Coordinates of C-alpha atoms in Angstrom, one line a residue:
M6 CA 34.8 24.1 23.2
N7 CA 34.3 21.5 20.3
S8 CA 31.3 22.0 17.9
P9 CA 28.8 19.2 17.6
L10 CA 30.2 18.3 14.3
A11 CA 33.7 18.0 15.7
N12 CA 32.5 15.9 18.5
L13 CA 30.6 13.4 15.9
K14 CA 33.7 13.4 13.7
E15 CA 35.7 12.1 16.8
I16 CA 32.9 9.2 17.3
A17 CA 33.0 8.4 13.7
I18 CA 36.8 7.8 13.9
K19 CA 36.0 5.0 16.4
F20 CA 33.3 3.4 14.3
P21 CA 34.1 -0.4 13.3
T22 CA 35.2 -1.2 9.7
D23 CA 32.6 -3.8 9.4
P24 CA 29.7 -3.6 7.1
G25 CA 26.4 -2.1 8.4
V26 CA 23.9 0.6 8.5
Y27 CA 24.4 4.0 9.8
I28 CA 21.6 6.2 11.2
M29 CA 21.7 10.0 11.3
K30 CA 19.4 11.9 13.7
N31 CA 18.6 15.4 14.4
A32 CA 18.2 17.5 17.7
R33 CA 14.7 16.0 18.3
D34 CA 16.2 12.5 18.0
K35 CA 14.4 11.9 14.6
V36 CA 16.1 9.8 12.0
I37 CA 16.8 12.0 9.1
Y38 CA 19.2 9.8 7.0
V39 CA 19.9 6.0 6.8
G40 CA 22.9 4.7 4.7
K41 CA 24.5 1.3 4.2
A42 CA 28.3 0.8 4.0
K43 CA 30.7 -1.9 3.4
S44 CA 33.1 -0.1 5.9
L45 CA 30.9 2.0 8.4
R46 CA 34.0 4.1 9.5
A47 CA 35.2 5.1 6.1
R48 CA 31.8 5.8 4.8
V49 CA 30.7 8.0 7.8
R50 CA 34.1 9.8 8.0
S51 CA 33.6 11.0 4.4
Y52 CA 30.6 13.1 5.7
F53 CA 33.1 15.4 7.6
A54 CA 35.0 16.4 4.6
E55 CA 35.3 20.3 4.4
N56 CA 33.7 20.9 1.1
H57 CA 30.7 18.8 0.1
E58 CA 29.7 19.0 -3.5
S59 CA 26.2 18.0 -2.8
L60 CA 23.9 20.7 -1.5
K61 CA 21.8 17.8 0.2
T62 CA 24.8 16.4 2.0
R63 CA 25.6 20.2 3.4
Y64 CA 21.9 20.7 4.5
L65 CA 22.1 17.2 6.1
M66 CA 25.3 17.8 8.1
Q67 CA 23.9 21.1 9.4
N68 CA 21.0 19.2 11.0
V69 CA 22.8 16.1 12.3
T70 CA 23.4 15.8 16.1
G71 CA 23.9 12.2 16.4
I72 CA 24.8 9.0 14.6
D73 CA 24.1 5.4 15.4
Y74 CA 25.0 2.4 13.5
I75 CA 24.0 -1.3 13.3
L76 CA 26.4 -4.0 12.4
T77 CA 25.5 -6.6 9.8
K78 CA 27.3 -9.9 8.9
T79 CA 27.5 -8.9 5.1
E80 CA 27.0 -6.0 2.8
V81 CA 23.8 -7.8 1.6
E82 CA 22.4 -7.6 4.9
A83 CA 23.2 -4.0 5.0
F84 CA 21.2 -3.5 1.8
L85 CA 18.2 -5.3 3.2
L86 CA 18.4 -3.6 6.5
E87 CA 18.7 -0.2 4.9
A88 CA 15.5 -0.7 2.8
S89 CA 13.5 -1.7 5.9
L90 CA 14.7 1.3 8.0
I91 CA 14.0 3.8 5.3
K92 CA 10.5 2.4 5.0
K93 CA 10.0 2.6 8.8
H94 CA 11.5 6.0 9.5
R95 CA 11.1 7.7 6.1
P96 CA 14.1 10.0 6.8
R97 CA 14.0 13.4 5.3
Y98 CA 17.3 13.4 3.3
N99 CA 16.8 9.9 1.9
V100 CA 15.7 9.3 -1.7
R101 CA 12.6 7.1 -0.7
L102 CA 9.4 6.0 -2.4
K103 CA 6.7 8.2 -1.3
D104 CA 4.0 6.4 -3.5
D105 CA 1.4 5.0 -0.9
K106 CA -0.5 3.3 -3.5
S107 CA 0.0 -0.6 -3.5
Y108 CA -0.5 -1.9 -6.9
P109 CA -2.4 -5.1 -7.1
Y110 CA -1.2 -8.6 -8.3
I111 CA -2.9 -11.8 -9.1
R112 CA -1.9 -14.6 -6.6
V113 CA -2.5 -18.4 -6.9
S114 CA -1.5 -20.8 -4.3
L115 CA -0.7 -24.1 -6.1
E116 CA -0.6 -26.0 -2.7
H117 CA -4.4 -26.1 -2.8
V118 CA -5.7 -29.3 -4.8
F119 CA -8.2 -26.9 -6.5
P120 CA -6.3 -23.5 -6.6
R121 CA -8.2 -20.2 -7.2
F122 CA -7.0 -16.7 -8.3
Y123 CA -7.5 -13.6 -6.2
L124 CA -6.1 -10.2 -5.9
A125 CA -3.3 -9.4 -3.6
R126 CA -1.7 -6.1 -2.5
R127 CA 1.5 -7.4 -1.5
V128 CA 4.1 -9.9 -2.6
Q129 CA 5.1 -12.3 0.1
A130 CA 7.5 -15.1 0.3
D131 CA 4.6 -17.7 0.9
G132 CA 5.3 -20.2 -1.8
A133 CA 2.3 -18.8 -3.9
M134 CA 2.9 -17.4 -7.5
Y135 CA 2.3 -13.8 -8.3
F136 CA 1.6 -12.1 -11.5
G137 CA 1.8 -8.5 -12.0
P138 CA 1.8 -5.6 -11.0
Y139 CA -1.2 -4.4 -12.6
A140 CA -2.4 -0.8 -13.2
S141 CA -5.5 -1.0 -11.0
G142 CA -7.4 -3.3 -9.0
Q143 CA -10.3 -3.2 -11.5
S144 CA -7.8 -4.6 -14.3
V145 CA -6.9 -7.5 -11.8
R146 CA -10.5 -8.3 -11.1
E147 CA -11.4 -8.2 -14.8
T148 CA -8.4 -10.5 -15.5
I149 CA -9.7 -13.0 -12.8
R150 CA -13.2 -12.9 -14.1
F151 CA -12.0 -13.7 -17.6
L152 CA -9.9 -16.7 -16.4
N153 CA -12.9 -18.0 -14.3
K154 CA -15.3 -17.6 -16.9
T155 CA -12.9 -19.0 -19.8
F156 CA -11.4 -21.9 -18.0
K157 CA -14.3 -22.5 -15.3
I158 CA -12.0 -21.8 -12.3
R159 CA -13.8 -21.7 -8.9
D160 CA -14.2 -18.0 -7.5
C161 CA -15.4 -19.0 -4.1
T162 CA -13.4 -18.8 -0.7
D163 CA -11.8 -21.9 0.8
T164 CA -14.2 -21.8 3.6
F165 CA -17.2 -21.7 1.3
F166 CA -15.6 -24.4 -0.9
K167 CA -15.5 -26.8 2.1
S168 CA -18.9 -26.4 3.1
R169 CA -20.6 -27.1 -0.3
T170 CA -22.9 -30.1 -0.7
R171 CA -24.3 -29.1 -4.0
P172 CA -23.0 -26.8 -6.9
C173 CA -23.4 -23.0 -6.5
I174 CA -24.8 -20.6 -9.0
S175 CA -21.6 -20.2 -10.8
Y176 CA -21.8 -23.9 -12.0
Q177 CA -25.5 -23.3 -13.0
I178 CA -24.5 -20.5 -15.4
G179 CA -21.6 -22.5 -16.9
Q180 CA -18.6 -20.5 -15.2
C181 CA -17.4 -23.2 -12.9
S182 CA -16.7 -26.9 -13.2
A183 CA -17.9 -27.5 -9.6
P184 CA -14.7 -28.9 -8.1
C185 CA -16.4 -28.6 -4.7
V186 CA -18.6 -31.4 -5.3
E187 CA -16.2 -33.4 -7.4
Y188 CA -17.8 -32.9 -10.8
I189 CA -14.2 -32.4 -12.0
G190 CA -11.1 -34.3 -10.7
A191 CA -7.9 -32.7 -9.6
E192 CA -5.9 -33.7 -12.6
A193 CA -8.5 -32.2 -15.2
Y194 CA -8.8 -29.1 -13.1
G195 CA -5.1 -28.8 -12.9
V196 CA -5.0 -28.8 -16.8
D197 CA -7.3 -25.6 -16.7
I198 CA -5.1 -24.0 -14.0
E199 CA -2.1 -24.8 -16.2
S200 CA -3.8 -22.8 -19.2
C201 CA -4.5 -19.8 -16.9
L202 CA -0.8 -19.8 -16.0
N203 CA 0.2 -19.9 -19.6
F204 CA -2.1 -17.0 -20.2
L205 CA -0.7 -14.9 -17.4
K206 CA 3.0 -15.7 -18.5
G207 CA 2.1 -14.5 -22.1
R208 CA 2.7 -17.9 -23.6
N209 CA 0.1 -17.5 -26.4
Q210 CA 1.4 -20.1 -28.7
K211 CA 1.4 -22.8 -26.3
I212 CA -2.1 -21.9 -24.9
I213 CA -3.6 -21.7 -28.5
K214 CA -2.1 -24.9 -29.5
D215 CA -3.5 -26.8 -26.2
L216 CA -6.9 -25.4 -26.6
N217 CA -7.1 -26.1 -30.4
L218 CA -6.1 -29.8 -29.5
R219 CA -8.6 -30.1 -26.8
M220 CA -11.3 -28.5 -29.0
K221 CA -10.6 -30.9 -32.1
T222 CA -10.5 -33.8 -29.6
A223 CA -13.8 -32.8 -28.2
A224 CA -15.2 -32.3 -31.8
G225 CA -13.8 -35.7 -32.7
E226 CA -15.6 -37.6 -29.8
E227 CA -19.0 -35.6 -30.8
R228 CA -18.8 -33.5 -27.6
F229 CA -19.9 -30.5 -29.7
E230 CA -21.0 -28.2 -26.8
A231 CA -17.8 -28.6 -25.1
A232 CA -16.0 -28.0 -28.4
A233 CA -18.0 -24.9 -29.0
K234 CA -17.1 -23.5 -25.4
L235 CA -13.4 -24.1 -26.1
R236 CA -13.8 -22.4 -29.6
D237 CA -15.3 -19.3 -27.6
S238 CA -12.5 -19.4 -25.1
L239 CA -9.9 -19.2 -27.8
Q240 CA -11.6 -16.1 -29.5
A241 CA -11.9 -14.5 -26.0
I242 CA -8.1 -15.0 -25.6
E243 CA -7.3 -13.6 -28.9
R244 CA -9.5 -10.5 -28.3
I245 CA -7.6 -9.9 -25.0
W246 CA -4.2 -10.3 -26.6
D247 CA -5.1 -7.8 -29.5
R248 CA -5.5 -5.1 -26.9
Q249 CA -2.1 -5.6 -25.4
T250 CA 1.2 -3.9 -26.7
V251 CA 3.6 -6.6 -28.1
V252 CA 7.1 -5.6 -27.8
A253 CA 8.6 -8.9 -28.6
I254 CA 7.7 -12.2 -30.1
D255 CA 8.0 -15.4 -28.3
K256 CA 9.8 -14.0 -25.4
D257 CA 9.3 -16.4 -22.5
Y258 CA 10.4 -14.3 -19.6
D259 CA 9.6 -11.3 -17.4
Q260 CA 11.2 -7.8 -17.9
D261 CA 11.1 -4.6 -16.0
V262 CA 12.5 -1.4 -17.8
I263 CA 13.4 1.5 -15.7
A264 CA 13.9 5.1 -17.0
F265 CA 13.7 8.5 -15.2
T266 CA 13.6 12.2 -16.1
G267 CA 13.5 15.3 -13.9
D268 CA 14.7 18.8 -13.0
A269 CA 14.7 21.0 -10.0
C270 CA 11.0 20.4 -9.5
G271 CA 11.5 16.7 -8.9
T272 CA 12.4 13.4 -10.5
L273 CA 10.0 10.7 -11.9
V274 CA 11.3 7.1 -12.2
E275 CA 9.1 5.0 -14.6
T276 CA 9.0 1.2 -14.4
L277 CA 7.5 -0.5 -17.5
H278 CA 6.3 -4.1 -16.9
V279 CA 6.8 -6.5 -19.8
R280 CA 5.5 -10.2 -19.2
G281 CA 6.1 -12.6 -21.9
G282 CA 6.9 -10.0 -24.5
R283 CA 3.7 -8.1 -23.8
V284 CA 3.3 -4.8 -21.8
I285 CA 0.8 -5.3 -18.9
G286 CA 1.4 -1.8 -17.4
S287 CA 3.8 0.9 -16.1
R288 CA 4.4 2.5 -12.8
P289 CA 5.5 6.0 -12.0
H290 CA 7.1 7.3 -8.9
F291 CA 7.5 10.9 -8.4
I292 CA 10.3 12.1 -6.0
N293 CA 9.3 15.6 -5.1
R294 CA 12.1 18.3 -5.0
F295 CA 14.9 15.9 -5.9
D296 CA 16.9 17.0 -9.0
C297 CA 18.5 13.8 -10.8
T298 CA 20.0 16.2 -13.2
A299 CA 22.0 18.2 -10.6
E300 CA 25.9 17.8 -11.2
N301 CA 26.6 16.7 -7.5
E302 CA 24.0 14.0 -7.7
E303 CA 25.5 10.5 -8.4
V304 CA 23.1 8.5 -10.4
K305 CA 24.5 5.2 -9.1
D306 CA 23.8 5.9 -5.5
W307 CA 20.3 7.1 -5.8
L308 CA 19.1 4.6 -8.5
T309 CA 20.7 1.8 -6.5
S310 CA 18.7 3.0 -3.3
F311 CA 15.4 3.1 -5.5
L312 CA 15.9 -0.3 -6.8
N313 CA 16.7 -1.6 -3.2
Q314 CA 13.5 -0.1 -2.1
Y315 CA 11.3 -1.0 -4.9
Y316 CA 12.1 -4.6 -5.1
S317 CA 11.6 -5.0 -1.3
E318 CA 7.8 -5.3 -1.9
N319 CA 7.5 -6.0 -5.8
I320 CA 8.1 -9.2 -7.8
I321 CA 11.6 -9.4 -8.9
P322 CA 11.5 -10.2 -12.7
D323 CA 13.9 -12.2 -14.9
E324 CA 15.6 -9.1 -16.3
I325 CA 15.8 -5.4 -15.2
I326 CA 16.8 -3.0 -18.1
L327 CA 18.5 0.4 -16.9
P328 CA 19.4 3.4 -18.6
V329 CA 22.8 3.4 -16.9
D330 CA 25.4 1.0 -16.2
L331 CA 25.6 0.6 -12.3
G332 CA 28.9 -1.4 -12.6
F333 CA 29.9 -4.9 -11.9
D334 CA 30.1 -4.6 -8.1
I335 CA 26.7 -2.8 -7.5
V336 CA 25.0 -5.3 -10.0
K337 CA 26.6 -8.4 -8.1
L338 CA 25.3 -6.9 -4.7
L339 CA 21.7 -6.3 -6.0
Q340 CA 21.5 -9.7 -7.5
A341 CA 22.7 -11.2 -4.0
V342 CA 20.0 -9.0 -2.3
F343 CA 17.2 -10.1 -4.8
M344 CA 18.3 -14.0 -4.1
E345 CA 18.0 -13.4 -0.3
R346 CA 14.5 -11.8 -0.8
Q347 CA 12.8 -14.0 -3.1
K348 CA 15.2 -16.7 -3.8
K349 CA 15.5 -15.6 -7.3
S350 CA 18.3 -13.7 -9.2
A351 CA 17.7 -11.2 -12.1
K352 CA 19.9 -9.9 -14.8
V353 CA 20.5 -6.2 -14.2
I354 CA 21.6 -4.8 -17.6
L355 CA 22.1 -1.7 -19.4
A356 CA 19.7 -1.0 -22.3
T357 CA 21.8 -2.0 -25.4
G358 CA 20.9 -3.1 -28.8
K359 CA 17.9 -2.2 -31.0
E360 CA 15.3 -4.0 -28.8
G361 CA 16.8 -2.8 -25.5
K362 CA 16.7 0.8 -26.7
K363 CA 13.2 0.4 -28.2
L364 CA 12.0 -0.6 -24.8
L365 CA 13.8 2.1 -22.9
D366 CA 12.5 4.8 -25.4
L367 CA 9.0 3.5 -24.7
T368 CA 9.6 3.8 -21.0
L369 CA 11.2 7.3 -21.2
T370 CA 8.1 8.5 -23.3
N371 CA 5.9 7.4 -20.4
A372 CA 8.3 8.7 -17.8
K373 CA 8.2 12.3 -19.5
S374 CA 4.3 12.3 -19.8
H375 CA 3.8 11.3 -16.1
F376 CA 6.5 13.8 -15.1
Q377 CA 4.6 16.8 -16.5
D378 CA 1.5 15.6 -14.9
A379 CA 3.2 15.1 -11.4
V380 CA 5.0 18.5 -11.7
T381 CA 1.6 20.3 -12.5
K382 CA 0.0 18.5 -9.6
A383 CA 2.7 19.2 -7.3
D384 CA 3.0 22.9 -8.3
R385 CA -0.8 23.3 -7.6
Q386 CA -0.6 21.7 -4.3
A387 CA 2.5 23.6 -3.4
K388 CA 0.5 26.7 -4.1
G389 CA -2.3 25.5 -2.1
L390 CA 0.1 24.7 0.9
A391 CA 1.7 28.1 0.6
L392 CA -1.7 29.7 0.8
I393 CA -2.4 27.7 4.0
Q394 CA 0.8 28.8 5.5
E395 CA 0.0 32.4 4.8
K396 CA -3.6 32.4 5.9
F397 CA -2.8 30.7 9.3
A398 CA 0.5 32.5 9.6
L399 CA 2.4 29.2 10.2
P400 CA 6.0 29.3 10.9
T401 CA 6.9 26.6 8.5
F402 CA 5.7 25.3 5.2
P403 CA 2.8 22.7 6.0
R404 CA 4.4 19.8 4.2
R405 CA 3.0 17.4 6.6
I406 CA -0.7 17.8 8.0
E407 CA -2.4 15.7 10.4
C408 CA -6.2 15.7 11.0
F409 CA -8.1 14.2 14.1
D410 CA -11.8 13.2 14.1
I411 CA -14.0 11.6 16.8
S412 CA -16.7 9.1 15.9
N413 CA -19.3 7.8 18.6
F414 CA -22.7 5.9 18.3
Q415 CA -25.3 6.3 20.9
G416 CA -22.6 7.1 23.5
G417 CA -20.8 3.9 23.0
E418 CA -17.7 2.6 21.0
N419 CA -16.0 6.0 21.0
V420 CA -13.2 5.9 18.5
A421 CA -11.0 8.6 16.7
S422 CA -9.0 8.7 13.5
Q423 CA -5.7 10.3 12.6
V424 CA -5.3 11.0 8.9
V425 CA -1.8 12.4 7.3
F426 CA -1.3 14.4 4.3
E427 CA 2.2 15.0 3.1
D428 CA 2.6 17.6 0.2
G429 CA -1.1 17.6 -0.2
I430 CA -1.6 14.1 -0.7
P431 CA -2.8 11.2 1.5
R432 CA 0.0 9.2 3.4
R433 CA -2.0 6.2 4.1
D434 CA 0.7 4.1 6.0
D435 CA 0.6 6.9 8.6
Y436 CA -3.0 6.7 9.3
R437 CA -3.9 5.6 12.8
R438 CA -7.1 4.5 14.7
Y439 CA -7.8 4.9 18.4
K440 CA -10.1 3.3 20.7
I441 CA -11.1 6.0 23.4
K442 CA -10.2 4.7 26.8
T443 CA -10.7 7.3 29.4
V444 CA -13.9 9.0 28.2
E445 CA -17.4 7.5 28.7
G446 CA -20.4 8.6 26.9
T447 CA -20.4 11.6 24.3
N448 CA -17.6 14.0 25.2
D449 CA -15.9 14.9 22.0
F450 CA -13.7 17.5 23.8
A451 CA -12.3 15.1 26.2
A452 CA -11.9 12.5 23.6
M453 CA -9.9 14.8 21.5
K454 CA -7.6 15.6 24.4
E455 CA -7.0 11.9 25.1
V456 CA -6.1 11.3 21.4
L457 CA -3.7 14.2 21.0
S458 CA -2.0 13.2 24.2
R459 CA -1.6 9.6 23.0
R460 CA -0.4 10.7 19.5
F461 CA 2.3 13.1 20.7
K462 CA 3.8 10.4 23.0
H463 CA 5.2 8.8 20.0
D464 CA 8.5 10.5 19.5
E465 CA 9.6 8.0 16.7
W466 CA 6.7 9.8 14.4
E467 CA 7.4 12.8 12.4
D468 CA 6.1 16.0 13.7
P469 CA 3.3 17.6 11.8
D470 CA 3.8 21.2 10.6
L471 CA -0.1 21.7 11.2
V472 CA -2.8 19.8 13.0
V473 CA -6.4 20.1 12.0
V474 CA -9.1 19.1 14.3
D475 CA -12.7 18.5 13.1
G476 CA -14.9 20.9 15.0
G477 CA -15.2 24.5 15.8
K478 CA -13.9 26.6 18.7
G479 CA -14.8 24.1 21.4
Q480 CA -12.7 21.2 19.8
L481 CA -9.9 23.7 18.9
N482 CA -9.5 25.1 22.5
M483 CA -9.4 21.4 23.8
A484 CA -6.8 20.5 21.3
V485 CA -4.7 23.6 22.3
A486 CA -5.1 22.7 26.0
A487 CA -4.0 19.0 25.2
L488 CA -0.9 20.3 23.4
V489 CA 0.2 22.7 26.2
E490 CA -0.4 20.0 28.9
I491 CA 2.0 17.6 27.0
G492 CA 4.5 20.3 26.4
R493 CA 3.9 20.5 22.7
K494 CA 2.4 24.2 22.3
D495 CA 4.8 24.5 19.4
I496 CA 2.7 22.4 17.1
P497 CA 0.2 24.8 15.2
V498 CA -3.4 23.7 15.4
I499 CA -6.6 24.9 13.7
G500 CA -10.2 23.9 13.9
L501 CA -12.4 23.0 10.8
A502 CA -16.1 23.6 11.2
K503 CA -18.6 21.9 8.8
A504 CA -20.8 24.3 6.6
R505 CA -24.1 25.0 8.4
T506 CA -27.4 25.4 6.7
Q507 CA -29.2 28.9 6.8
G508 CA -32.9 29.6 6.4
A509 CA -36.2 28.7 8.1
F510 CA -37.9 25.4 7.7
H511 CA -40.7 27.0 5.7
E512 CA -38.4 28.8 3.2
Q513 CA -38.2 27.3 -0.2
E514 CA -34.6 27.9 -0.5
I515 CA -32.0 26.5 2.0
K516 CA -28.6 28.2 1.8
A517 CA -25.4 26.8 3.2
S518 CA -22.7 28.7 4.8
E519 CA -18.8 28.6 4.1
E520 CA -16.7 25.9 5.7
R521 CA -15.2 27.7 8.7
F522 CA -11.5 27.6 9.8
F523 CA -10.7 28.6 13.4
I524 CA -7.2 29.5 14.6
P525 CA -6.3 30.1 18.4
G526 CA -6.7 33.7 19.7
R527 CA -9.1 34.9 16.9
Q528 CA -12.8 35.2 17.1
N529 CA -13.8 35.3 13.6
P530 CA -13.3 32.3 11.2
I531 CA -10.9 32.3 8.2
I532 CA -12.7 31.5 4.8
F533 CA -10.9 30.0 1.7
P534 CA -12.3 30.2 -1.9
H535 CA -14.1 27.1 -2.7
N536 CA -12.4 26.6 -6.0
S537 CA -8.8 27.0 -4.3
E538 CA -6.4 24.2 -3.8
A539 CA -5.9 25.2 -0.2
F540 CA -9.7 24.6 0.4
Q541 CA -9.6 21.2 -1.4
I542 CA -6.6 20.1 0.6
L543 CA -8.0 20.9 3.9
V544 CA -11.6 19.7 3.4
G545 CA -10.3 16.7 1.7
L546 CA -8.2 16.0 4.8
R547 CA -11.3 16.6 7.0
D548 CA -13.6 14.2 4.8
E549 CA -10.9 11.5 4.8
A550 CA -10.4 11.7 8.5
H551 CA -14.3 11.4 9.0
R552 CA -14.4 8.5 6.6
F553 CA -11.5 6.7 8.3
A554 CA -13.2 7.0 11.7
I555 CA -16.8 6.1 10.5
T556 CA -15.2 2.9 8.9
F557 CA -13.6 1.9 12.1
H558 CA -16.6 2.5 14.1
R559 CA -18.7 0.4 11.8
K560 CA -16.3 -2.3 12.1
L561 CA -16.2 -2.3 15.9
R562 CA -20.2 -2.4 15.9
G563 CA -20.1 -5.3 13.3
D564 CA -17.7 -7.1 15.7
R565 CA -19.8 -6.4 18.8
T566 CA -23.1 -7.6 17.0
L567 CA -21.5 -10.9 15.9
A568 CA -19.9 -11.3 19.3
S569 CA -23.3 -10.6 21.0
V570 CA -24.9 -13.4 18.8
L571 CA -22.3 -15.8 19.8
D572 CA -22.8 -14.9 23.4
D573 CA -26.2 -16.6 23.3
I574 CA -24.9 -19.9 22.4
T575 CA -24.6 -22.4 25.4
G576 CA -21.3 -23.7 26.2
L577 CA -19.4 -21.3 23.8
G578 CA -16.5 -20.0 25.9
E579 CA -14.4 -16.9 25.2
K580 CA -11.7 -18.8 23.6
R581 CA -13.7 -20.6 21.1
K582 CA -15.6 -17.5 20.4
K583 CA -12.5 -15.5 19.5
A584 CA -11.4 -18.3 17.2
L585 CA -14.7 -18.3 15.4
L586 CA -14.6 -14.6 15.0
K587 CA -10.9 -14.8 13.7
K588 CA -11.6 -17.4 11.2
F589 CA -15.0 -16.7 9.8
G590 CA -15.6 -13.0 10.4
S591 CA -19.3 -13.0 10.1
V592 CA -22.5 -15.0 11.3
E593 CA -23.4 -15.7 7.6
A594 CA -19.9 -17.3 7.0
I595 CA -20.3 -19.5 10.2
K596 CA -23.8 -20.7 9.2
A597 CA -22.5 -21.4 5.8
A598 CA -19.8 -23.6 7.1
D599 CA -20.4 -27.3 7.9
R600 CA -19.3 -29.1 11.1
E601 CA -16.1 -30.3 9.6
A602 CA -15.0 -26.7 9.1
L603 CA -15.8 -25.7 12.7
L604 CA -13.8 -28.5 13.9
E605 CA -10.7 -27.3 12.3
L606 CA -10.4 -24.8 15.1
P607 CA -8.1 -26.3 17.7
S608 CA -10.3 -25.4 20.6
M609 CA -13.5 -26.9 19.1
N610 CA -15.0 -30.3 19.6
R611 CA -17.9 -32.0 17.8
V612 CA -20.7 -31.4 20.5
V613 CA -19.9 -27.5 20.6
A614 CA -19.7 -27.4 16.9
E615 CA -23.3 -29.1 16.2
R616 CA -24.7 -26.7 18.9
V617 CA -23.2 -23.5 17.2
L618 CA -24.8 -24.5 13.8
L619 CA -28.1 -25.7 15.4
Q620 CA -28.6 -22.3 17.4
L621 CA -27.6 -20.1 14.7
K622 CA -30.3 -22.0 12.6
E623 CA -32.9 -21.5 15.2
L624 CA -32.1 -17.8 15.4
D625 CA -32.8 -17.5 11.7
E626 CA -36.2 -19.4 12.1
E627 CA -37.2 -17.0 15.0
E628 CA -36.4 -14.0 12.8

């Protein structure tokens, strides 16, 4: 009888020689590896060699029980598909970006006559301009506030902008030029926007020259107040630039510099963002338990995969500086992929010359510093997870833990949350929210059973190594019953009960009990030291699940309140009500809108629009 690998080898021989993506699965039909190939047959057959140098490949082939493939027209399409499949399935044996933090950008849509700047978390192919990424949302908001104040750019939403009949407070305090009521024309406003763009692009000489010219012109025309404001703008810009690291003078293009460092604990890839010769920030990605220094790891392979994934969601700069030469063929392919994604090519070059090596050294210094922080954190979390495994007698290391929490309010709007931690840190892409469908009233036990049943119907999701339910023995017993009923009693589950207060009402001192952890078949709870990493992971997981459920619950209550207000408006049907909810989101936003804004809805007519505004105004007067 042939072995499973021998059968797979026979299947691989019949694979087509076209480009595409191959997908390897384990015995539970889970995707554990995704790869791209110029020739599927040749690439997949190479995995069946007798002696693999790569330890990772040997482990991979020990777990593979099935291989599928998807044909693509070109190798470029295979690159694009590989990145999306890795993001979707997060295969265990791929080098993948686990950083769940979405770094912010400044977005401006120049299609609007009077554009504004705002924070965006994702770069999209929507024709807008994006600047960044920045280190934090706070830095983006501070930059936007600076631009708005310095150049008097509007900060209101498009809906608010359309509804204005007189200037808002921002104009009154001198921080907006009031384009909403045409106190400034599109051409003059466009000049201010252009100055903002020059600032974001790092064109310091041009912006200083322009502002100086405008200041002198205003002074020559005896508009001394305007000249003074332009002078203040110049001084503010110079203060901002003084705080930024300058790595090149008069460089009018964007660069990303990439460096990496690592050992058996993991690999950290650092991306330094240089815009117009100025460093605006850096971004570390730690790949846990991947050793980039191992002899059998080919740098070109994993670094190419990193670049493919990283630039699937981030701005592609004019130039990408690397510490290794990827070779002509890979660089050409990457450039074609970039062009397909954002209609923009990028120079992908090896760090050479004095300037390139200086940038690489700066990036590597950051990488080493962030690597030590990441290893320390990962080591601390690994020890905490090991203690969790020991205390709960888990069969496997709890790399992935899922926590479920039920939230209800006065017996209505029952909801649940599913929160996921991987390697001790939140995996927000895997968070899920549930509306309870089969339980009426307050019955947390039955609601928990429904949620777990629905969660484990999703075979495409990775199995947790541990399930945590928020509650004591009752919730735990219901969770165990649910898992047995759906045939997943192999999933370990524990209950986490909140600390209880102890002491009588008349006592001056109120004491709190320990957080209690219950496991099936054991009467007494398990206690962790408060200062232990294991305790912090588990309680942090429970608190995050509670926060996520409450947030969802509040949103549903808000939607229900808004819907009930709209229900009282005569002649407002379900279709129009849904359109209003989707466009405006709140009663206040609808009341702030004018009739013309409401008429933009495809289902709205003038009579109903006027009735909506009139009845909402009457509700205010009644209150």
